[in-house]
């Protein structure tokens, strides 16, 4: 690859050049040292141009219909004059190479539209690594003029929390279930949701979906609201038939308005940025510590002492940190 000129790449990206955007993302996803330096330069130039979007996280178990919903919503938004970026956070992408969004068949129409930009999950060995690249990709798409960012994540483990920490709103898609529909899902995830959609409300499942809506609404009455003045809406939708999409978007806008008026979008983003910075510091410090020559010279001995109960883990950790800081 010829040397990249970050200044020129930034100019092209700001001009809305899709290929520049794709190249920029490839650059920030690279783990090569010279690319990392270049990526940092690029981000410094582009961050002041980022942020002009509404960021929506979309989560739910595999097969609930996230991609189908995004196809429907995305097309609706483009028809309304928006430019839509679709990103993904897939915690399994290290193994699968990023399956989520990998096949764009669920977003066939959307993926062919000039006003849409769809990017599969970056591969990474940790959720933290995947998240960092997705956050940075989000900033790049915003700088390139996309004003709605949809982040899809599969509802397993920690990824929902991760995505809720990089977005302005969190949508949870659920499957129609029986009377005790709440049982199957973790309460913590429901508590993250700013809106709940019971998908596949069509055909034989429609009645069940409507029953689930009633159940969830009841259950939510006993939960602490995340945003004052905002009652988490629960709606039955059919992503496949595309109905209710307009209504869903109206609710998203109402939420945005509520948060905006309370100054919560800005303050939430500020907090997210600070947390992100400290996360990077934590991860980066451990990485540097582990590759530090003085530290590596002592690690084996200290680990041995800890495993043999001759030294407390806390003391050993203190010692390693002191060695790293040059105090011992
Ligand atoms: N009947 C019905 N089927 C749907 C609906 N939405 C999605 N499906 C079907 O459900 C299957 C899974 O849909 P996807 O959109 O790929 O689901 P997903 O949540 O993105 O799945 P992963 O990305 O694998 O986690 C597909 O066969 C869709 O056609 C719906 O509203 N009604
Ligand atoms: Mg999907």
Short mmCIF file of C-alpha atoms and ligand atoms in Angstrom, two decimals:
data_model
loop_
_atom_site.label_atom_id
_atom_site.label_comp_id
_atom_site.label_asym_id
_atom_site.label_seq_id
_atom_site.Cartn_x
_atom_site.Cartn_y
_atom_site.Cartn_z
CA UNK A 1 0.00 0.00 0.00
CA UNK A 2 1.41 3.43 -0.89
CA UNK A 3 1.91 5.81 2.01
CA UNK A 4 -1.36 7.47 3.00
CA UNK A 5 -1.60 11.22 3.26
CA UNK A 6 -4.02 11.77 6.19
CA UNK A 7 -4.62 15.38 5.19
CA UNK A 8 -5.70 14.48 1.70
CA UNK A 9 -7.74 11.49 2.89
CA UNK A 10 -9.55 13.73 5.37
CA UNK A 11 -10.36 16.25 2.64
CA UNK A 12 -11.77 13.56 0.36
CA UNK A 13 -13.79 12.03 3.18
CA UNK A 14 -15.23 15.40 4.22
CA UNK A 15 -16.24 15.88 0.61
CA UNK A 16 -18.40 12.79 0.92
CA UNK A 17 -16.19 10.46 -1.15
CA UNK A 18 -17.34 6.92 -0.26
CA UNK A 19 -14.12 5.28 -1.30
CA UNK A 20 -12.19 7.64 0.94
CA UNK A 21 -14.51 6.67 3.79
CA UNK A 22 -13.92 2.98 3.14
CA UNK A 23 -10.15 3.53 2.99
CA UNK A 24 -10.24 5.53 6.20
CA UNK A 25 -12.11 2.74 7.98
CA UNK A 26 -9.65 0.14 6.73
CA UNK A 27 -6.90 2.35 8.10
CA UNK A 28 -8.39 2.66 11.58
CA UNK A 29 -9.07 -1.09 11.65
CA UNK A 30 -5.44 -1.88 10.88
CA UNK A 31 -3.20 -2.92 13.75
CA UNK A 32 0.08 -2.10 11.98
CA UNK A 33 2.05 0.47 13.91
CA UNK A 34 2.51 2.93 11.02
CA UNK A 35 -1.20 2.70 10.20
CA UNK A 36 -2.07 3.38 13.82
CA UNK A 37 -0.05 6.58 13.76
CA UNK A 38 -1.65 7.63 10.51
CA UNK A 39 -5.12 6.74 11.80
CA UNK A 40 -4.58 8.88 14.87
CA UNK A 41 -3.63 11.84 12.68
CA UNK A 42 -6.70 11.28 10.52
CA UNK A 43 -9.03 11.10 13.53
CA UNK A 44 -7.59 14.28 15.00
CA UNK A 45 -8.46 16.06 11.77
CA UNK A 46 -11.95 14.58 11.55
CA UNK A 47 -13.23 14.55 15.14
CA UNK A 48 -14.17 18.28 14.99
CA UNK A 49 -16.42 17.40 12.04
CA UNK A 50 -18.07 14.45 13.74
CA UNK A 51 -21.07 14.27 16.05
CA UNK A 52 -23.74 15.68 13.75
CA UNK A 53 -25.88 12.60 13.87
CA UNK A 54 -28.32 10.70 15.98
CA UNK A 55 -26.85 7.38 17.10
CA UNK A 56 -29.20 4.48 17.63
CA UNK A 57 -28.21 1.08 19.01
CA UNK A 58 -30.34 -1.88 17.93
CA UNK A 59 -30.11 -5.15 19.79
CA UNK A 60 -31.88 -8.47 20.15
CA UNK A 61 -31.26 -12.20 20.06
CA UNK A 62 -29.97 -13.82 16.83
CA UNK A 63 -32.76 -14.03 14.29
CA UNK A 64 -35.12 -11.58 15.99
CA UNK A 65 -35.08 -9.46 12.83
CA UNK A 66 -32.58 -6.66 13.50
CA UNK A 67 -31.23 -6.52 9.97
CA UNK A 68 -34.70 -6.78 8.46
CA UNK A 69 -35.81 -3.92 10.68
CA UNK A 70 -32.79 -1.82 9.73
CA UNK A 71 -33.50 -2.45 6.04
CA UNK A 72 -37.03 -1.17 6.51
CA UNK A 73 -36.15 1.76 8.77
CA UNK A 74 -33.09 2.74 6.74
CA UNK A 75 -35.04 2.97 3.50
CA UNK A 76 -37.73 4.99 5.21
CA UNK A 77 -35.13 7.41 6.56
CA UNK A 78 -33.44 7.85 3.21
CA UNK A 79 -36.81 8.56 1.62
CA UNK A 80 -37.21 11.25 4.27
CA UNK A 81 -33.91 12.83 3.21
CA UNK A 82 -31.45 11.32 5.67
CA UNK A 83 -28.11 9.65 5.05
CA UNK A 84 -27.82 6.45 7.02
CA UNK A 85 -24.75 4.59 8.25
CA UNK A 86 -25.22 1.03 9.50
CA UNK A 87 -22.46 -0.42 11.66
CA UNK A 88 -22.22 -3.58 13.69
CA UNK A 89 -20.65 -4.77 16.89
CA UNK A 90 -20.24 -8.50 16.76
CA UNK A 91 -18.41 -9.97 19.73
CA UNK A 92 -17.83 -13.21 17.84
CA UNK A 93 -16.20 -11.49 14.87
CA UNK A 94 -12.76 -12.63 15.95
CA UNK A 95 -13.84 -16.19 15.23
CA UNK A 96 -16.30 -15.75 12.41
CA UNK A 97 -14.63 -12.84 10.69
CA UNK A 98 -17.69 -10.70 11.27
CA UNK A 99 -20.76 -12.63 10.25
CA UNK A 100 -23.25 -10.04 11.37
CA UNK A 101 -24.02 -7.80 8.38
CA UNK A 102 -21.50 -9.89 6.52
CA UNK A 103 -24.31 -11.10 4.39
CA UNK A 104 -26.16 -8.08 3.20
CA UNK A 105 -29.10 -10.04 1.84
CA UNK A 106 -31.31 -8.81 4.67
CA UNK A 107 -30.49 -5.29 3.60
CA UNK A 108 -30.55 -5.78 -0.10
CA UNK A 109 -32.28 -2.59 -1.08
CA UNK A 110 -30.54 -0.46 1.52
CA UNK A 111 -27.08 -1.70 0.57
CA UNK A 112 -27.61 -0.51 -2.98
CA UNK A 113 -28.58 3.02 -2.08
CA UNK A 114 -26.08 5.83 -2.39
CA UNK A 115 -27.36 7.45 0.82
CA UNK A 116 -26.60 4.35 2.87
CA UNK A 117 -23.27 3.08 4.11
CA UNK A 118 -23.15 -0.41 5.56
CA UNK A 119 -20.10 -1.71 7.36
CA UNK A 120 -19.79 -5.14 8.97
CA UNK A 121 -18.30 -5.57 12.39
CA UNK A 122 -14.55 -5.15 12.59
CA UNK A 123 -12.69 -8.25 13.66
CA UNK A 124 -10.92 -7.98 16.97
CA UNK A 125 -9.72 -10.23 19.68
CA UNK A 126 -11.68 -8.46 22.40
CA UNK A 127 -15.04 -6.78 22.59
CA UNK A 128 -13.13 -3.68 23.65
CA UNK A 129 -11.09 -3.75 20.44
CA UNK A 130 -14.18 -4.23 18.30
CA UNK A 131 -15.95 -1.44 20.16
CA UNK A 132 -13.11 1.02 19.73
CA UNK A 133 -13.00 0.51 15.98
CA UNK A 134 -16.78 0.80 15.71
CA UNK A 135 -16.73 4.06 17.68
CA UNK A 136 -14.05 5.45 15.44
CA UNK A 137 -15.87 4.26 12.34
CA UNK A 138 -18.95 6.06 13.64
CA UNK A 139 -16.98 9.32 13.87
CA UNK A 140 -15.72 8.85 10.33
CA UNK A 141 -19.19 8.23 8.89
CA UNK A 142 -20.45 11.35 10.67
CA UNK A 143 -17.61 13.41 9.24
CA UNK A 144 -18.58 12.04 5.82
CA UNK A 145 -22.08 13.46 6.26
CA UNK A 146 -24.17 10.55 7.52
CA UNK A 147 -26.69 12.00 9.94
CA UNK A 148 -28.21 8.80 11.28
CA UNK A 149 -26.01 6.00 12.62
CA UNK A 150 -27.59 2.63 13.37
CA UNK A 151 -25.45 0.18 15.31
CA UNK A 152 -26.64 -3.42 15.21
CA UNK A 153 -25.49 -5.82 17.87
CA UNK A 154 -26.46 -9.36 18.60
CA UNK A 155 -27.97 -9.81 22.02
CA UNK A 156 -25.41 -11.96 23.72
CA UNK A 157 -23.29 -11.14 26.72
CA UNK A 158 -21.75 -7.74 27.09
CA UNK A 159 -22.23 -6.32 23.63
CA UNK A 160 -25.53 -4.58 24.40
CA UNK A 161 -23.95 -2.63 27.22
CA UNK A 162 -21.04 -1.77 24.97
CA UNK A 163 -23.34 -0.47 22.25
CA UNK A 164 -25.54 1.45 24.68
CA UNK A 165 -22.36 3.24 25.76
CA UNK A 166 -21.68 4.55 22.28
CA UNK A 167 -25.19 5.55 21.21
CA UNK A 168 -27.83 8.17 22.06
CA UNK A 169 -30.72 5.72 22.12
CA UNK A 170 -31.05 1.99 22.59
CA UNK A 171 -33.74 -0.07 20.87
CA UNK A 172 -34.43 -3.60 21.97
CA UNK A 173 -36.12 -6.06 19.64
CA UNK A 174 -37.89 -9.00 21.23
CA UNK A 175 -39.66 -12.04 19.91
CA UNK A 176 -43.31 -12.66 20.68
CA UNK A 177 -43.49 -14.93 23.68
CA UNK A 178 -46.01 -16.50 26.00
CA UNK A 179 -47.48 -14.94 29.10
CA UNK A 180 -44.18 -15.05 30.91
CA UNK A 181 -42.28 -13.46 28.09
CA UNK A 182 -40.08 -11.50 30.43
CA UNK A 183 -38.50 -14.62 31.82
CA UNK A 184 -36.23 -15.40 28.93
CA UNK A 185 -34.46 -12.07 28.80
CA UNK A 186 -32.13 -10.56 31.26
CA UNK A 187 -33.64 -7.77 33.24
CA UNK A 188 -30.50 -5.72 32.91
CA UNK A 189 -30.89 -5.58 29.15
CA UNK A 190 -34.49 -4.43 29.37
CA UNK A 191 -33.33 -1.69 31.71
CA UNK A 192 -31.01 -0.39 29.01
CA UNK A 193 -33.84 -0.02 26.51
CA UNK A 194 -35.28 3.34 25.53
CA UNK A 195 -37.83 1.60 23.34
CA UNK A 196 -38.95 -2.02 23.03
CA UNK A 197 -40.24 -3.54 19.81
CA UNK A 198 -41.88 -6.92 19.71
CA UNK A 199 -41.07 -8.04 16.18
CA UNK A 200 -42.67 -10.61 13.87
CA UNK A 201 -46.12 -9.40 14.76
CA UNK A 202 -47.64 -10.89 11.64
CA UNK A 203 -49.51 -14.00 10.54
CA UNK A 204 -50.00 -16.58 13.25
CA UNK A 205 -47.76 -14.69 15.67
CA UNK A 206 -49.67 -11.44 15.68
CA UNK A 207 -51.90 -12.19 18.66
CA UNK A 208 -49.01 -13.54 20.70
CA UNK A 209 -47.01 -10.40 19.87
CA UNK A 210 -49.83 -8.17 21.04
CA UNK A 211 -50.11 -10.15 24.26
CA UNK A 212 -46.36 -9.73 24.78
CA UNK A 213 -46.71 -6.00 24.36
CA UNK A 214 -49.28 -5.91 27.14
CA UNK A 215 -47.04 -8.04 29.36
CA UNK A 216 -43.96 -5.90 28.80
CA UNK A 217 -45.85 -2.69 29.38
CA UNK A 218 -47.02 -4.05 32.73
CA UNK A 219 -43.56 -5.22 33.66
CA UNK A 220 -42.02 -1.87 32.77
CA UNK A 221 -44.30 -0.05 35.15
CA UNK A 222 -42.22 -1.46 37.98
CA UNK A 223 -38.93 -0.31 36.56
CA UNK A 224 -37.05 2.87 37.19
CA UNK A 225 -37.30 5.09 34.10
CA UNK A 226 -33.91 5.84 32.53
CA UNK A 227 -34.96 9.25 31.29
CA UNK A 228 -37.22 11.49 33.31
CA UNK A 229 -40.37 12.28 31.38
CA UNK A 230 -39.88 9.37 29.04
CA UNK A 231 -42.07 6.33 29.31
CA UNK A 232 -40.39 3.49 27.41
CA UNK A 233 -42.74 2.66 24.53
CA UNK A 234 -43.48 -0.96 23.77
CA UNK A 235 -44.82 -1.63 20.27
CA UNK A 236 -45.63 -4.64 18.14
CA UNK A 237 -44.08 -4.42 14.69
CA UNK A 238 -43.47 -6.51 11.61
CA UNK A 239 -40.07 -5.64 10.21
CA UNK A 240 -40.73 -7.93 7.29
CA UNK A 241 -43.89 -6.14 6.23
CA UNK A 242 -42.37 -2.80 7.09
CA UNK A 243 -45.46 -1.58 8.86
CA UNK A 244 -45.12 0.58 11.96
CA UNK A 245 -41.73 1.83 10.79
CA UNK A 246 -43.02 5.39 10.49
CA UNK A 247 -44.52 5.19 13.95
CA UNK A 248 -41.31 3.82 15.40
CA UNK A 249 -39.37 6.69 13.90
CA UNK A 250 -41.81 9.23 15.29
CA UNK A 251 -41.15 7.80 18.74
CA UNK A 252 -37.41 7.92 18.17
CA UNK A 253 -37.73 11.59 17.32
CA UNK A 254 -39.88 12.21 20.38
CA UNK A 255 -37.20 10.58 22.50
CA UNK A 256 -34.50 12.65 20.86
CA UNK A 257 -36.50 15.79 21.55
CA UNK A 258 -37.02 14.88 25.21
CA UNK A 259 -33.32 14.18 25.72
CA UNK A 260 -32.28 17.25 23.78
CA UNK A 261 -34.45 19.61 25.78
CA UNK A 262 -33.03 18.26 29.01
CA UNK A 263 -29.49 18.67 27.65
CA UNK A 264 -28.98 14.95 28.08
CA UNK A 265 -27.66 14.10 24.63
CA UNK A 266 -24.65 16.37 25.05
CA UNK A 267 -23.96 15.39 28.64
CA UNK A 268 -24.33 11.70 27.86
CA UNK A 269 -21.88 11.95 24.98
CA UNK A 270 -19.44 13.88 27.12
CA UNK A 271 -19.61 11.16 29.74
CA UNK A 272 -19.25 8.45 27.10
CA UNK A 273 -16.12 10.14 25.76
CA UNK A 274 -14.55 10.43 29.19
CA UNK A 275 -15.31 6.79 29.94
CA UNK A 276 -13.91 5.79 26.60
CA UNK A 277 -10.71 7.69 27.31
CA UNK A 278 -10.23 5.96 30.67
CA UNK A 279 -10.98 2.59 29.14
CA UNK A 280 -8.28 3.20 26.57
CA UNK A 281 -5.92 4.22 29.34
CA UNK A 282 -6.66 1.03 31.30
CA UNK A 283 -6.22 -1.21 28.28
CA UNK A 284 -3.22 0.67 26.97
CA UNK A 285 -1.45 0.70 30.32
CA UNK A 286 -1.79 -3.05 30.79
CA UNK A 287 -0.53 -3.61 27.26
CA UNK A 288 2.48 -1.36 27.81
CA UNK A 289 3.19 -2.81 31.21
CA UNK A 290 3.19 -6.34 29.86
CA UNK A 291 5.72 -5.48 27.18
CA UNK A 292 7.97 -3.41 29.42
CA UNK A 293 11.44 -4.95 29.76
CA UNK A 294 11.86 -4.24 33.46
CA UNK A 295 8.44 -5.67 34.15
CA UNK A 296 8.83 -8.80 32.04
CA UNK A 297 12.09 -9.53 33.86
CA UNK A 298 10.17 -9.77 37.11
CA UNK A 299 6.85 -11.29 36.01
CA UNK A 300 7.75 -14.98 36.16
CA UNK A 301 9.18 -14.72 39.65
CA UNK A 302 6.21 -12.75 40.99
CA UNK A 303 3.64 -15.02 39.37
CA UNK A 304 5.38 -17.99 40.94
CA UNK A 305 5.37 -16.35 44.35
CA UNK A 306 1.65 -15.67 43.97
CA UNK A 307 0.77 -19.19 42.87
CA UNK A 308 2.73 -20.63 45.79
CA UNK A 309 1.02 -18.29 48.22
CA UNK A 310 4.30 -16.71 49.26
CA UNK A 311 3.11 -13.27 48.22
CA UNK A 312 -0.33 -11.73 48.10
CA UNK A 313 -1.61 -10.87 44.60
CA UNK A 314 -2.09 -7.27 45.73
CA UNK A 315 1.52 -6.93 46.83
CA UNK A 316 2.74 -8.53 43.62
CA UNK A 317 0.59 -6.15 41.55
CA UNK A 318 1.93 -3.18 43.53
CA UNK A 319 5.46 -4.33 42.93
CA UNK A 320 4.92 -4.74 39.18
CA UNK A 321 3.38 -1.28 38.94
CA UNK A 322 6.23 0.22 40.91
CA UNK A 323 8.75 -1.49 38.65
CA UNK A 324 6.90 -0.11 35.64
CA UNK A 325 6.83 3.37 37.12
CA UNK A 326 10.58 3.11 37.80
CA UNK A 327 10.12 3.25 41.55
CA UNK A 328 11.82 -0.08 42.27
N1 LIG B 1 -42.50 -13.30 9.89
C1 LIG B 1 -41.53 -12.44 10.07
N2 LIG B 1 -40.26 -12.81 9.86
C2 LIG B 1 -39.27 -11.89 10.05
C3 LIG B 1 -39.56 -10.57 10.48
N3 LIG B 1 -38.40 -9.91 10.61
C4 LIG B 1 -37.42 -10.77 10.26
N4 LIG B 1 -37.94 -11.97 9.92
C5 LIG B 1 -37.21 -13.16 9.46
O1 LIG B 1 -36.37 -13.62 10.50
C6 LIG B 1 -35.13 -14.11 10.00
C7 LIG B 1 -33.97 -13.39 10.67
O2 LIG B 1 -34.00 -12.02 10.29
P1 LIG B 1 -32.72 -11.08 10.43
O3 LIG B 1 -33.18 -9.71 10.08
O4 LIG B 1 -31.56 -11.62 9.70
O5 LIG B 1 -32.42 -11.19 11.99
P2 LIG B 1 -31.19 -10.60 12.81
O6 LIG B 1 -31.73 -10.26 14.14
O7 LIG B 1 -30.51 -9.51 12.05
O8 LIG B 1 -30.25 -11.85 12.92
P3 LIG B 1 -28.67 -11.91 13.27
O9 LIG B 1 -27.99 -10.79 12.54
O10 LIG B 1 -28.25 -13.24 12.80
O11 LIG B 1 -28.56 -11.77 14.76
C8 LIG B 1 -35.21 -13.90 8.49
O12 LIG B 1 -35.61 -15.09 7.89
C9 LIG B 1 -36.25 -12.82 8.32
O13 LIG B 1 -36.91 -12.88 7.09
C10 LIG B 1 -40.93 -10.21 10.70
O14 LIG B 1 -41.28 -9.08 11.06
N5 LIG B 1 -41.87 -11.19 10.48
MG1 LIG B 2 -28.47 -9.28 11.42
#
